[in-house]
Every structure is written in structure tokens, then in C-alpha cells.
Tab-separated table of C-alpha atoms and ligand atoms in Angstrom:
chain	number	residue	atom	x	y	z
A	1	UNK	CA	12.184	-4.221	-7.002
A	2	UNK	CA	15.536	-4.025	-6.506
A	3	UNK	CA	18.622	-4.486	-8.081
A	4	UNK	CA	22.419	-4.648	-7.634
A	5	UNK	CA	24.478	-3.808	-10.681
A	6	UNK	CA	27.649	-5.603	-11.335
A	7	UNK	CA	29.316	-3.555	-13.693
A	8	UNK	CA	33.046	-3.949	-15.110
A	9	UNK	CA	35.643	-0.916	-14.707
A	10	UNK	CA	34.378	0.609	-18.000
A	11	UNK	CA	31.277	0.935	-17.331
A	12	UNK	CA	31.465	2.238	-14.115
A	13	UNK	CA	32.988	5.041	-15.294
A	14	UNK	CA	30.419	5.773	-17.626
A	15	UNK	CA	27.608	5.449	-14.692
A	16	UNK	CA	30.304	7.710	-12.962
A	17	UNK	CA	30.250	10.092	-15.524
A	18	UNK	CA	26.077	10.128	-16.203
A	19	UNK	CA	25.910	10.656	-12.848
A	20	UNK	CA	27.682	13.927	-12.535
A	21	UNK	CA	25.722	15.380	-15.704
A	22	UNK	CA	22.384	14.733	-14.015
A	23	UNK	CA	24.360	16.019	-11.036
A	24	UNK	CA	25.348	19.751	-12.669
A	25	UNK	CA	21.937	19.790	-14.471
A	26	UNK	CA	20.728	19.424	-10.970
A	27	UNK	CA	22.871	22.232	-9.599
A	28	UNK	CA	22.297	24.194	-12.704
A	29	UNK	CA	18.571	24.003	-12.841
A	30	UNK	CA	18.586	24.957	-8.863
A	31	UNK	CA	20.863	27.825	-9.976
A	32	UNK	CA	18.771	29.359	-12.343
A	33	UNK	CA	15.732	29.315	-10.230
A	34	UNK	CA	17.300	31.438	-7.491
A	35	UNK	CA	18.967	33.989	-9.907
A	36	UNK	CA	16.040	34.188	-11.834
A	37	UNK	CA	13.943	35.076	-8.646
A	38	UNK	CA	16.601	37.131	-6.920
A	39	UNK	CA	17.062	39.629	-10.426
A	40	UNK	CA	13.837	39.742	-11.746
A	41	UNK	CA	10.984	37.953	-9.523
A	42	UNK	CA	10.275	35.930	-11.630
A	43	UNK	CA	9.625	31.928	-10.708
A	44	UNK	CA	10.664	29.868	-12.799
A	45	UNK	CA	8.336	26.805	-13.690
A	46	UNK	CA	9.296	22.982	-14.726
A	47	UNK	CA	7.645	23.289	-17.894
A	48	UNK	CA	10.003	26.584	-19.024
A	49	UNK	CA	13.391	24.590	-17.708
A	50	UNK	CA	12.317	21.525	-20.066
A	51	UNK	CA	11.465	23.437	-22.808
A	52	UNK	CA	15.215	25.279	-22.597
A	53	UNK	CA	16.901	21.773	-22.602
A	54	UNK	CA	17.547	21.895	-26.402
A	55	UNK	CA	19.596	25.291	-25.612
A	56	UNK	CA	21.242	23.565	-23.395
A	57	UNK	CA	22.431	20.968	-24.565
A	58	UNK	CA	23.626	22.656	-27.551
A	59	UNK	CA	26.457	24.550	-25.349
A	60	UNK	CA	26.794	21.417	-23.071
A	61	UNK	CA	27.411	19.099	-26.334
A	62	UNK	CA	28.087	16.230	-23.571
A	63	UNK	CA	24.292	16.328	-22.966
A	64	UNK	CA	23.139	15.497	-26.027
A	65	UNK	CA	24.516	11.769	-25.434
A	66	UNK	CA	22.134	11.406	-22.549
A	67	UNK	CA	18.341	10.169	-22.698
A	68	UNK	CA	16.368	13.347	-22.246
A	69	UNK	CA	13.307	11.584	-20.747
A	70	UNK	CA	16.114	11.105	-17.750
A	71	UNK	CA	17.166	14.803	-18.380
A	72	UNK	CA	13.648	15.708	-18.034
A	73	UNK	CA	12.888	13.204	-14.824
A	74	UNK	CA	16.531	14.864	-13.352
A	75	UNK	CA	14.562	18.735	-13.596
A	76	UNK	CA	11.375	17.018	-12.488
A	77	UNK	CA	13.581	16.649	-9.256
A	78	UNK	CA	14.641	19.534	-8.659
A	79	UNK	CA	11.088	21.032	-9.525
A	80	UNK	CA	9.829	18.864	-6.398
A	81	UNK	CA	12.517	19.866	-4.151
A	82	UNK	CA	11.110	23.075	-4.745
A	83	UNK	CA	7.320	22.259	-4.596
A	84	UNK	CA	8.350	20.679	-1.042
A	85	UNK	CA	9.576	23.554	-0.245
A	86	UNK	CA	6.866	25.795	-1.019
A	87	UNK	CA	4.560	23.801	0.617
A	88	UNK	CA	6.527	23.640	4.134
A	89	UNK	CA	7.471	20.693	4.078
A	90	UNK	CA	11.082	20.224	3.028
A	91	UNK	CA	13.898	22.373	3.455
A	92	UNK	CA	15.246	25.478	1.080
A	93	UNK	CA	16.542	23.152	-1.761
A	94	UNK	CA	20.451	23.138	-1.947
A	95	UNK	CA	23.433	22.571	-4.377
A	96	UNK	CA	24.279	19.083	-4.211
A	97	UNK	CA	27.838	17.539	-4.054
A	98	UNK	CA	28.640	14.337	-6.420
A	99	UNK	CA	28.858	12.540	-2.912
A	100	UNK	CA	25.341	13.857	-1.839
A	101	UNK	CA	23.595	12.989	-5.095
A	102	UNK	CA	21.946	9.425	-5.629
A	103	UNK	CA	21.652	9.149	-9.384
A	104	UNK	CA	19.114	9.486	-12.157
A	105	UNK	CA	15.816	7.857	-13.611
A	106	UNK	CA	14.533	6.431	-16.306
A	107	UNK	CA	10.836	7.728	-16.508
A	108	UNK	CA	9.533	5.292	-19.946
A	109	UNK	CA	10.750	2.532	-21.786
A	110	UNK	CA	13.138	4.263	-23.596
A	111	UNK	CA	16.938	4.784	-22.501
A	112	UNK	CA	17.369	1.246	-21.222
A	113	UNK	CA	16.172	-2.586	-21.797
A	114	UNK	CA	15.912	-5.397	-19.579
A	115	UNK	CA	16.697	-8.635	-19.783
A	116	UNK	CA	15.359	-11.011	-17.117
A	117	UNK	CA	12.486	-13.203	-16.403
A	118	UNK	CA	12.466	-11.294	-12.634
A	119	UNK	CA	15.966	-13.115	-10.540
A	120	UNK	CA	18.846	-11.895	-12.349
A	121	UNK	CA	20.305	-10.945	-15.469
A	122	UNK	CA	21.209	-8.087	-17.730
A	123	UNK	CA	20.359	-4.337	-17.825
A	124	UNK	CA	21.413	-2.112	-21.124
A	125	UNK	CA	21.547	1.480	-20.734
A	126	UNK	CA	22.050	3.378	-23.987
A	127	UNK	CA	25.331	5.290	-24.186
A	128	UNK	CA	27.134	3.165	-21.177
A	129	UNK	CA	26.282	-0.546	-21.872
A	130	UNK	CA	25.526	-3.937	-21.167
A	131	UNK	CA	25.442	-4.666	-17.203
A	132	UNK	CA	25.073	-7.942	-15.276
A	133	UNK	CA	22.269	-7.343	-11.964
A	134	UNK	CA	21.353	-9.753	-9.458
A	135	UNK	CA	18.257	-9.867	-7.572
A	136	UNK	CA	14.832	-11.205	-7.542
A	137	UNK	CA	11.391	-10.039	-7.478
A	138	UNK	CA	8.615	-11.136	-6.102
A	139	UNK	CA	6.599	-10.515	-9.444
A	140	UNK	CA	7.524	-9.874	-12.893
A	141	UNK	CA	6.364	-7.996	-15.817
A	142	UNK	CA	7.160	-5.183	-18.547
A	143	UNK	CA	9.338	-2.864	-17.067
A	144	UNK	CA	8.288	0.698	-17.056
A	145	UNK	CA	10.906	2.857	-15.224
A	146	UNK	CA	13.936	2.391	-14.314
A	147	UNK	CA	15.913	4.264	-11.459
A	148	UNK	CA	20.057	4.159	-11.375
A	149	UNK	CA	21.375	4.506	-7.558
A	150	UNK	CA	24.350	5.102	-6.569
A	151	UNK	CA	25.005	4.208	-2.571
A	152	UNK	CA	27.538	3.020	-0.334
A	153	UNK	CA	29.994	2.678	-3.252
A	154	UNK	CA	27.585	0.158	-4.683
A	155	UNK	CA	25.186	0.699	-7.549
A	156	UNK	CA	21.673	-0.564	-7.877
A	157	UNK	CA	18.664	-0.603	-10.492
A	158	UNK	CA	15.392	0.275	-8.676
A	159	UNK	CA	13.139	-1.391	-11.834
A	160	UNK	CA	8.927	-1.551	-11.572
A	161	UNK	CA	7.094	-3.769	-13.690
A	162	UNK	CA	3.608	-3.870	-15.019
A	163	UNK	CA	2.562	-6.626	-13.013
A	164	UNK	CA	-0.932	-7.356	-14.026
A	165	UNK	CA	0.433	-7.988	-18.097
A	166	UNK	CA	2.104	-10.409	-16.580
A	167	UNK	CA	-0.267	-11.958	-14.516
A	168	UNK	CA	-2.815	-11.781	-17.224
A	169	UNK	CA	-0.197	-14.248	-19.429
A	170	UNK	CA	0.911	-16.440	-16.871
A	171	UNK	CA	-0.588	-19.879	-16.373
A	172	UNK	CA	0.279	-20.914	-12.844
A	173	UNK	CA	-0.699	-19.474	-9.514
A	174	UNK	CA	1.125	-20.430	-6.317
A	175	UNK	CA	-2.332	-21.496	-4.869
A	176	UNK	CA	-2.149	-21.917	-1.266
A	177	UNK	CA	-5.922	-21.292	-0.181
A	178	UNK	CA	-6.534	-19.540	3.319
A	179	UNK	CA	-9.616	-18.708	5.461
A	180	UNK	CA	-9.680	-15.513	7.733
A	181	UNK	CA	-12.346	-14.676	10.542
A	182	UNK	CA	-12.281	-11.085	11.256
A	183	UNK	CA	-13.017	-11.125	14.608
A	184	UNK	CA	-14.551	-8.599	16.962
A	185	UNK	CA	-11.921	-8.545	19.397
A	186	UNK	CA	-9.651	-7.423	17.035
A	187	UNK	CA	-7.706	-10.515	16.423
A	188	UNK	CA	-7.557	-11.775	12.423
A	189	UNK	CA	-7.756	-15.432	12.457
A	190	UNK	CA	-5.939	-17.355	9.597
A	191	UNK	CA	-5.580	-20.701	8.848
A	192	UNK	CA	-5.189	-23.155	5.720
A	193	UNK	CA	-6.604	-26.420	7.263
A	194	UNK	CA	-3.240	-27.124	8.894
A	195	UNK	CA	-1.706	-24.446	10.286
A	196	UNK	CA	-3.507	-21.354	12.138
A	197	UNK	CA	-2.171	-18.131	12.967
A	198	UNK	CA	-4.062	-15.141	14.939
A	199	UNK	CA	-2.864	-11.381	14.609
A	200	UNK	CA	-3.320	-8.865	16.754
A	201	UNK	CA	-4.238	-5.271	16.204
A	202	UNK	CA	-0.972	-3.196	17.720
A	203	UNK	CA	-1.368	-1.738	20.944
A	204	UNK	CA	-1.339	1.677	20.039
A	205	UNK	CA	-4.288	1.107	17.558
A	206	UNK	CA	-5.878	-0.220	20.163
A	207	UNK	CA	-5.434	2.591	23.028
A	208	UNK	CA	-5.551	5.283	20.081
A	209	UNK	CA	-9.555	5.398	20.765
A	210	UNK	CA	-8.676	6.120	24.358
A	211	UNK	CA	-6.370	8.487	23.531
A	212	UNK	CA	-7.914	10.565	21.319
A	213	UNK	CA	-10.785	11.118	23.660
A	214	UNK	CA	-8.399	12.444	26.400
A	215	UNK	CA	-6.746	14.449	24.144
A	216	UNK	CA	-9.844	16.037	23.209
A	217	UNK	CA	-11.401	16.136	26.529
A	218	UNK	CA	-8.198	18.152	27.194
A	219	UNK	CA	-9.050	20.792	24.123
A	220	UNK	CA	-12.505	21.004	25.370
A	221	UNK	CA	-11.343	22.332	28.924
A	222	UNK	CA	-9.499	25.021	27.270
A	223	UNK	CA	-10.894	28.768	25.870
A	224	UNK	CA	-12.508	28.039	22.374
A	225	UNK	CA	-12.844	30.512	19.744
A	226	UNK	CA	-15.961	32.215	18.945
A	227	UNK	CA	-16.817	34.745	16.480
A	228	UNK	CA	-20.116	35.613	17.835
A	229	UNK	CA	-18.215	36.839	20.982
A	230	UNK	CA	-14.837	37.653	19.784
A	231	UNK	CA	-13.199	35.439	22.010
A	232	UNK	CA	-9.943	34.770	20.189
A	233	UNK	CA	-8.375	31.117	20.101
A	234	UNK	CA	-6.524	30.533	23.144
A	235	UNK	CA	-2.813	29.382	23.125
A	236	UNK	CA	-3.492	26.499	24.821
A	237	UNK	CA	-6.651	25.321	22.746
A	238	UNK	CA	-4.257	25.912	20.077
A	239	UNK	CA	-1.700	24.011	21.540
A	240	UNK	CA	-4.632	21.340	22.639
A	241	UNK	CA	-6.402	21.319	19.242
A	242	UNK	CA	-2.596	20.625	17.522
A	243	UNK	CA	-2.340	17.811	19.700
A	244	UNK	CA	-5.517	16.009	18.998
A	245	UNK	CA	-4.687	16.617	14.971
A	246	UNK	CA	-1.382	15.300	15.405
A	247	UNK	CA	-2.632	12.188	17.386
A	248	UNK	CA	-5.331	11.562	14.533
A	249	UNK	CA	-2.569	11.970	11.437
A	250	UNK	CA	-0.490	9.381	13.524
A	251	UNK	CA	-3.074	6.685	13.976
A	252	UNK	CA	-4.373	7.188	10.638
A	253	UNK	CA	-0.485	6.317	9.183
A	254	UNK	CA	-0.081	3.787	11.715
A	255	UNK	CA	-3.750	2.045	10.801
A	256	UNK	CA	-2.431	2.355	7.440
A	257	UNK	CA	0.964	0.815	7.666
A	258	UNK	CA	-0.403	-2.122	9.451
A	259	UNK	CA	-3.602	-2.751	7.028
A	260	UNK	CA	-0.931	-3.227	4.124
A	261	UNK	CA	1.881	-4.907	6.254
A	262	UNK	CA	-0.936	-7.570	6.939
A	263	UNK	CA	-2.453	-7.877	3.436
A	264	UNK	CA	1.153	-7.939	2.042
A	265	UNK	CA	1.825	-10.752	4.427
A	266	UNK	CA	-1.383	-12.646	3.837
A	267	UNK	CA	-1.554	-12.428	0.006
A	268	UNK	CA	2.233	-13.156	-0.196
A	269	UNK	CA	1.932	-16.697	-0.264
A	270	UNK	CA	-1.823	-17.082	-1.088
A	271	UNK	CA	-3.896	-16.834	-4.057
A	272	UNK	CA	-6.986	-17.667	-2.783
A	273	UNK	CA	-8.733	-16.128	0.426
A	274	UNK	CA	-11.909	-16.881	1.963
A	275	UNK	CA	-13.752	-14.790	3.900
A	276	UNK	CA	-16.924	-13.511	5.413
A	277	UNK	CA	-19.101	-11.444	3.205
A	278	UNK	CA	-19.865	-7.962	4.206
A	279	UNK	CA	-23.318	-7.708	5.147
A	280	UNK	CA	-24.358	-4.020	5.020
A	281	UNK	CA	-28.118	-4.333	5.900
A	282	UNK	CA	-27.009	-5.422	9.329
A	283	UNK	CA	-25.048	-2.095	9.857
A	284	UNK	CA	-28.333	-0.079	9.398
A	285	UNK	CA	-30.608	-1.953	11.322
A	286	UNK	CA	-28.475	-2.246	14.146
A	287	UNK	CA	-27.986	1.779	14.366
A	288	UNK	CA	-31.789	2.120	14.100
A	289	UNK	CA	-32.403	0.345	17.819
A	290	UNK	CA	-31.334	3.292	19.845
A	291	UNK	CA	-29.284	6.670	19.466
A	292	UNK	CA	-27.495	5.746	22.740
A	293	UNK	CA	-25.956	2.483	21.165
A	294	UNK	CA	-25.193	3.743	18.148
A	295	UNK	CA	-23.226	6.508	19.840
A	296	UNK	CA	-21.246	4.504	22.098
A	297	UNK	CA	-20.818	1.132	18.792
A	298	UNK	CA	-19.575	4.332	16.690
A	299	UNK	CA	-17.419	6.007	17.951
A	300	UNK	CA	-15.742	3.350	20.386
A	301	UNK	CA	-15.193	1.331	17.896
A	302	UNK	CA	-14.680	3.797	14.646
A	303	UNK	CA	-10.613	3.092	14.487
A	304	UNK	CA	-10.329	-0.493	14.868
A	305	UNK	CA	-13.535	-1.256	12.726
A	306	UNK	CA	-12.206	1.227	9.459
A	307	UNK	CA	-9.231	-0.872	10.060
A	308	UNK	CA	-10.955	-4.104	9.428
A	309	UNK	CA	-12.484	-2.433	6.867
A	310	UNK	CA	-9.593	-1.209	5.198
A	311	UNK	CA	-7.952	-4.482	5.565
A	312	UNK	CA	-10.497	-6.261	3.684
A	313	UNK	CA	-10.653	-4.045	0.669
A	314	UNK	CA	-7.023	-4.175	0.719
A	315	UNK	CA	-6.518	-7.904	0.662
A	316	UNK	CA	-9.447	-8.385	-1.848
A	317	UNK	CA	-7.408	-5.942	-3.749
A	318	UNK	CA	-3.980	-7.353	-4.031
A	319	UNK	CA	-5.510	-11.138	-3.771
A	320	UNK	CA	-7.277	-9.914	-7.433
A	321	UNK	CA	-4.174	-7.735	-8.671
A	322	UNK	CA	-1.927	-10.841	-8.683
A	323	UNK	CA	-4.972	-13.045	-10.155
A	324	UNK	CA	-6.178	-14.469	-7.509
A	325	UNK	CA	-9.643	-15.229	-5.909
A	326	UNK	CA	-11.171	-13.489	-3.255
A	327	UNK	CA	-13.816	-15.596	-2.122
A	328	UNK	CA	-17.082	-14.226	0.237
A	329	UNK	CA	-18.801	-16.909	2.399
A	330	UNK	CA	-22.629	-15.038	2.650
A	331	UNK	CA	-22.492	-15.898	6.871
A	332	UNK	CA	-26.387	-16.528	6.998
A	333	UNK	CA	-26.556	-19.236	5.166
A	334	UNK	CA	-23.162	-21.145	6.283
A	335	UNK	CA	-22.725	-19.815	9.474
A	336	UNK	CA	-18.963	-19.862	10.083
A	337	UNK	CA	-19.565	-19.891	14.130
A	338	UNK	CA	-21.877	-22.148	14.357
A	339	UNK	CA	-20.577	-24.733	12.005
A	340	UNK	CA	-18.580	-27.599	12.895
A	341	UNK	CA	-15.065	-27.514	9.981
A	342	UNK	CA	-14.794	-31.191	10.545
A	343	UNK	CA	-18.201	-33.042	10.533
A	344	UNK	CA	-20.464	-29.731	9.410
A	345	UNK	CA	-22.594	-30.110	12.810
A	346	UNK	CA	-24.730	-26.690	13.689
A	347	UNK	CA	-24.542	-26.144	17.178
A	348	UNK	CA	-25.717	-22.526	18.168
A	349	UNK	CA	-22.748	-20.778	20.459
A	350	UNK	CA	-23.492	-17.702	22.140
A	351	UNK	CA	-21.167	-14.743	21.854
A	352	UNK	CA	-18.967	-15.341	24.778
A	353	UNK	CA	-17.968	-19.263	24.262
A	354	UNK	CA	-14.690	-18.574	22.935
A	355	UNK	CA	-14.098	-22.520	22.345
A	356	UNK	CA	-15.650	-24.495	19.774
A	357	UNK	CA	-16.332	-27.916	20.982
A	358	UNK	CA	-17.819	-30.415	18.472
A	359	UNK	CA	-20.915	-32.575	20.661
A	360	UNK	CA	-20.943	-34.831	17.457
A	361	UNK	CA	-17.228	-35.400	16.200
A	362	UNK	CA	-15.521	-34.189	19.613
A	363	UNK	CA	-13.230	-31.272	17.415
A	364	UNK	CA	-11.704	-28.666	19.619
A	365	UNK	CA	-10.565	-25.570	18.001
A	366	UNK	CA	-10.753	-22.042	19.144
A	367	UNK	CA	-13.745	-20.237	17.986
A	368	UNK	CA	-12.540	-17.689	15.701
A	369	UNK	CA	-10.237	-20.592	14.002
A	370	UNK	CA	-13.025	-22.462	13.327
A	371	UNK	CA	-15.068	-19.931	11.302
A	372	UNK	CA	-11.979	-19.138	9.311
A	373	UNK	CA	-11.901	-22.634	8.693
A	374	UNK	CA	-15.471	-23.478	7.571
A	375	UNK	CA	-15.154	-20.718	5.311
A	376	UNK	CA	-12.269	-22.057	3.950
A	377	UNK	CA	-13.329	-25.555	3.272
A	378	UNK	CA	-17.006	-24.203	2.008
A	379	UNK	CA	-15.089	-22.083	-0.272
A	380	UNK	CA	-13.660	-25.347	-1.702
A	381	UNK	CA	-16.810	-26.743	-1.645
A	382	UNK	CA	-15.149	-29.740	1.102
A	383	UNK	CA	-17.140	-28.650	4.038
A	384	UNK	CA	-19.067	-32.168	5.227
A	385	UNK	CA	-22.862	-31.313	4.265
A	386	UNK	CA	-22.203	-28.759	2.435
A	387	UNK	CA	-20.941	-30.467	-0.311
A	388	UNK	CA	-22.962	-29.801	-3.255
A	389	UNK	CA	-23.597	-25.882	-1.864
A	390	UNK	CA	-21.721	-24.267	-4.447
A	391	UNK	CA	-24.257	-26.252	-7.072
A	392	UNK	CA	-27.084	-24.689	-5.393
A	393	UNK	CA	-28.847	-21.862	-7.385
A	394	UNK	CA	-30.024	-20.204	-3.984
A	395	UNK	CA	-26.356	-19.507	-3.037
A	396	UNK	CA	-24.783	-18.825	-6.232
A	397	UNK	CA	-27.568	-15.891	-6.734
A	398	UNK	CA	-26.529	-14.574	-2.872
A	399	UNK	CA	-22.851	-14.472	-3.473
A	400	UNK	CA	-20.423	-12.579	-5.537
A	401	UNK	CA	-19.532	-13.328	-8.534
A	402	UNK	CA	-15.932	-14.233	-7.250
A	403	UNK	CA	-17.173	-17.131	-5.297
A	404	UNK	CA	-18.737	-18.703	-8.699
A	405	UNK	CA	-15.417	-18.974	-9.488
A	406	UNK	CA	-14.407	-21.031	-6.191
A	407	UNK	CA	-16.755	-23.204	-7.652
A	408	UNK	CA	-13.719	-25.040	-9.593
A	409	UNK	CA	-10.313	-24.822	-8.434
A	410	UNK	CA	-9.156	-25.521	-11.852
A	411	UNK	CA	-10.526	-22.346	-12.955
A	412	UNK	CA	-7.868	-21.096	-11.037
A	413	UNK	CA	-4.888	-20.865	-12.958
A	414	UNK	CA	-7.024	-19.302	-15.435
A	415	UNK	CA	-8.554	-16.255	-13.497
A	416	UNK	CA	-8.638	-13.634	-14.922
A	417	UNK	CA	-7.821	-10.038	-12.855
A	418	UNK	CA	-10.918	-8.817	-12.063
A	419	UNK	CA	-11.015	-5.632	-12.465
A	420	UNK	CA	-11.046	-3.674	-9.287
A	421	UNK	CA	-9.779	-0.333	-7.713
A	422	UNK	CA	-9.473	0.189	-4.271
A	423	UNK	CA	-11.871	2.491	-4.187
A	424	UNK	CA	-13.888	3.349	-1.128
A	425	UNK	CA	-10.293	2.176	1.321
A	426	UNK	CA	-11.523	4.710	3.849
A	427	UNK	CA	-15.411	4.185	4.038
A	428	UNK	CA	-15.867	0.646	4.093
A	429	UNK	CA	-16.769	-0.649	7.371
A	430	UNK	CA	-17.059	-3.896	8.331
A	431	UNK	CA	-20.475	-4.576	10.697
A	432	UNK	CA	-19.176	-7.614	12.102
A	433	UNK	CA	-21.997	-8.786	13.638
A	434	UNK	CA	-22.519	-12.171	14.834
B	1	ZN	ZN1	-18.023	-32.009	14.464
């Protein structure tokens, strides 16, 4: 998080002045890497610059005024410019101008103290002073680094917390409680019992399937490499095979930055998400009816399905990391499609009735809606004949140990952060069947 410093004449000088040290350590520590290599060969590593700081700062007596975990975080700069560099993938690292150079960090808790409860307030840095910020943050906690910036003429403090300390102590939850269908045609259904929204997969995560293929159909049409007959790799299969890697790096970002724009979005105002429990058996049994289907369910449907999958991990993940509950309806024995949200009538529908249409209370909703809403009010334990589910031994030995919890919303503001790593982002699929 974020923010801008608001400091008087005086101390703007001094942030002024820090800033050109870290600056000429910069310059100097890029300095001594070249000459070293140019006279004698010899690379120079991070761990030899930091251990001649003390030298260093005995002739540059200005330095010794200056937190050396930021000296050390300033050379651990330059020693990635160079690392970048190595690895092809930034440029030749350069001598940077005062104008061209952003500021310094704060690695630790030492250097600088905070003082805020997350929207405004004071930062101290030792040896320049007592600065007024302004900003807020989303969530709040012990600070653990702290980044200076210098841009535009403005300055900012780029601060990140320990949130889960924080979460762990706090006693109140904004609890807005959602349900989501994942659907099979790619739409995410959302709605808190008043308002529904559906999202759409992008287009190009849609068409990247497609795309792939063609580009690889493309690959396939040119000369392949093969040792056995020392046919050499082609310049256009190289060309090809580059284009089909390049096409897979993209989607995989792009799948990426949409799995956490959505969680971000979902879990940014909710603390308690319902959803359908992944059933895993499914998966299996439905690749065991033919080689032909599984072929065809697999790989037409591999990008958009690790998608869903990734998105589910990821919003179970943040939902828990800011303390909330990530509930999982077990589909067989609720049946989210079948299930009527308002009067808890079962009425079979068959894949393609998009509509759910109530024969006992007359409720229209669309389909996908509907499920994310009887998983929603189940999780509360309001769903009309399913009242007293949650009390049920059968269920409560089926589900996780999360939805115990939905059991009481007054638990709520007491849950604990489970504790969870998003492991397994990348391999969880969801079956979806229905
Ligand atoms: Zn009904």
C-alpha cells in the first residue's frame, strides 16, 4: 500500500540528500563490477560488495548516518540489475542520473516506524525525521518494509504489512456472504440474495484453445528435427515451435491475471463465500467411459477448466488469509440445480434448461443464479427444508471442516485463519459435472 509523504522543506532535503547516497552507492557498486571484470576477470558477487560496506563507509563518513539494511537493499539492486542481465532479460545495467533514480528501501523493521492504524498518519525515518503521509489501505498490520519513492516531484512510502497478525487480533469482519456457481459455460455466477452478477471468461481465454491448436497444427506441417535421421530443425519449425511457446506463456499470464483480478474483486467486499465442493471421484470415473471422450473433455477444455480451478483455490485462499470462511456445499446431497432458493422444491432440470422456473412457488431466476443462491442460503443454514441440515451428522461428516464453521455466523468474527497455502494453483481442476 501506498503512500504520499507530506514532508516540510527540511526534510525534503534530507530525503533529497539520502537519495543521492543510495544514488552514488548505486553508481559506485555498478562501477566496481565493470572495472573489476574488465582488469582482472573477476565477477564480483553481492555478498563481497556487502561485506566491503564497513570500508566504505569509513572513507565516505556521510554513510555511516544511513541505515545499512537500506545500504545493503540499495547493492541488492544493483546485484539484480545484473542478475537480469545475465539471464537475458534486462538490459546491460547503466549509471544512473539523480533524475533517473527512484529512491531506496527499507528491507526490516529497523530504519523507520510507523504510525497509523492503515488511512493516514506519520512515518519516522531515522536520520531525516518525522513525516505526515496520507493514504489508506485496504488492510492493516505490522509493517515490515518500507520503500521511499521519489516520482513526479512527489514522494511516496510504498509500506507492506503483515496482514494475517492483524487479522488474527481483530474482532470484526466486514461480512457480506456470497454464493458462486462455477458454471460450465464459463460464466461465474455471483449473487448475495439481492443482487446477482455473472462474469465472463475474456475472449481471448476463450479462443486461446483454438488458437493454440492452429498454431500447432502450423508447427506440425513444418520439417521436425530428428536425431535418428539427422534432419536438423528447420527455420520455420523453429519459427513455428516459438510461436506456439509464445502463445502458451501469454495465455498462461493472461489466465493468471484474470484468476486474481476476479478473486481480488470477489473477496474484496466478502468474507464469506459459498460454493460447490470439488468432487474429484467424478473426474476419474468420467475419463474411464471412453479414450475418445476423454481426449476431446481434456484437451478442449484444459485452459478454461485450470482456470476455474485456479480461481477456486485462489478465492478459498484470500477468503481464509483475511479470516474469512470459505464454505463447500457437497452438490449431491443439496443439489444447487435442482433446488428451488426460495421454497427448497427439487425439480430435476436437464442440462440445457438454462431457466429455473419454480412449479411450486412460481420463482424465476436464471439457472446458474439459482445454484449460487441455494448454496448461499444452505451455507447459512436459511434454505426452506433444509433448515436443520447443518445439524445433521450425515452432512457435517461429508463436508469440510470450513463449512462446520458456517454452522454459526457468530463464529464469524472469531475465525480463526486457517491455515492454508496455495499450494497445488496449477493442478487443481475443477470436474464440474452436473
Ligand atoms: Zn419454489
Amino acid at each position: 500500500m501506498t503512500f504520499r509523504l507530506y514532508p516540510n522543506k527540511q526534510r525534503e532535503q534530507s530525503l533529497r540528500y539520502h537519495r543521492k547516497l543510495h544514488k552514488d552507492l548505486y553508481n559506485a557498486a555498478v562501477y566496481n563490477r565493470f572495472t573489476q571484470y574488465q582488469k582482472f576477470k573477476h565477477s564480483v558477487s553481492y555478498i563481497e560488495q556487502q561485506n566491503s560496506l564497513p570500508a566504505f563507509k569509513k572513507v565516505w563518513t556521510e554513510y555511516k548516518e544511513i541505515n545499512s539494511q537500506a545500504l545493503q537493499a540499495t547493492l541488492k539492486r544493483v546485484d539484480f540489475a545484473f542478475e537480469r542481465w545475465f539471464k537475458g532479460l534486462g538490459k546491460r545495467p547503466k549509471f544512473k542520473s539523480i533524475r533517473h533514480y527512484s529512491g531506496w528501501t527499507y528491507p526490516a523493521k529497523t530504519g523507520y516506524s510507523v504510525e497509523s492504524n492503515g488511512e493516514n498518519g506519520y512515518l519516522n525515518l531515522s536520520k531525516i525525521g518525522r513525516i505526515q503521509m496520507r493514504g489508506k489501505a485496504k488492510y492493516w498490520g505490522q509493517p515490515t518494509t518500507c520503500t521511499i519513492v521519489h516520482r513526479n516531484g512527489k514522494w511516496y512510502a510504498s509500506i507492506t504489512v503483515d496482514v494475517l497478525e492483524q487479522v488474527l487480533n481483530s474482532k470484526v469482519l466486514p461480512v457480506c456472504a456470497i454464493g458462486i456457481d462455477l458454471g460450465c459455460k464459463s460464466a461465474l455466477s455471483i449473487t448475495d440474495g439481492e443482487n446477482h452478477q455473472q462474469i465472463d471468461a475474456p475472449k481471448f481465454l476463450r479462443n486461446a484453445e483454438h488458437q493454440i491448436k492452429k498454431a500447432s497444427k502450423e508447427k506440425r506441417r513444418k520439417q521436425a528435427p530428428n536425431k535418428t535421421k539427422k534432419i536438423k530443425a528447420s527455420r520455420r519449425w523453429k519459427r513455428a515451435k516459438n510461436k506456439v511457446s509464445k502463445l502458451v506463456r501469454k495465455v498462461a499470464n493472461q489466465r493468471q491475471n484474470w484468476v486474481h483480478q476476479v478473486a481480488a474483486e470477489i473477496v474484496g467486499g466478502n468474507s464469506f463465500v459459498a460454493t460447490e465442493k470439488l468432487e474429484v471421484k467424478n473426474m476419474t470415473s468420467k475419463a474411464k467411459k471412453g479414450k475418445r471422450k476423454k481426449q476431446s473433455c481434456g484437451l478442449n477444455k484444459s485452459i478454461l477448466d485450470v482456470g476455474f480451478g485456479m480461481l477456486r483455490s485462489t478465492i478459498k485462499y484470500k477468503v481464509e488469509q483475511i479470516g474469512g470462511v470459505f464454505v463447500e456445499v457437497p452438490i449431491k446431497k443439496v443439489k444447487p440445480s435442482q433446488t428451488c432458493p426460495r421454497c427448497g422444491h427439487q425439480n430435476k432440470k436437464t442440462l440445457d434448461v438454462r431457466v429455473h422456473e419454480c412449479g411450486v412457488c412460481g420463482y424465476v431466476q436464471d439457472r446458474d443464479i439459482a445454484a449460487a443462491e441455494v448454496m448461499l442460503y444452505w451455507s447459512k443454514g436459511t434454505l426452506p427444508g433444509f433448515g436443520t441440515s447443518l445439524e445433521d451428522d450425515d452432512v457435517l461428516s461429508s463436508t469440510s471442516r470450513t463449512s462446520k464453521k458456517a454452522g454459526s455466523m457468530k463464529q464469524l468474527g472469531r475465525a480463526k485463519r486457517q491455515k492454508s497455502t496455495p499450494t497445488g494453483l496449477d493442478v487443481e481442476t475443477s470436474p464440474r459435472a452436473k
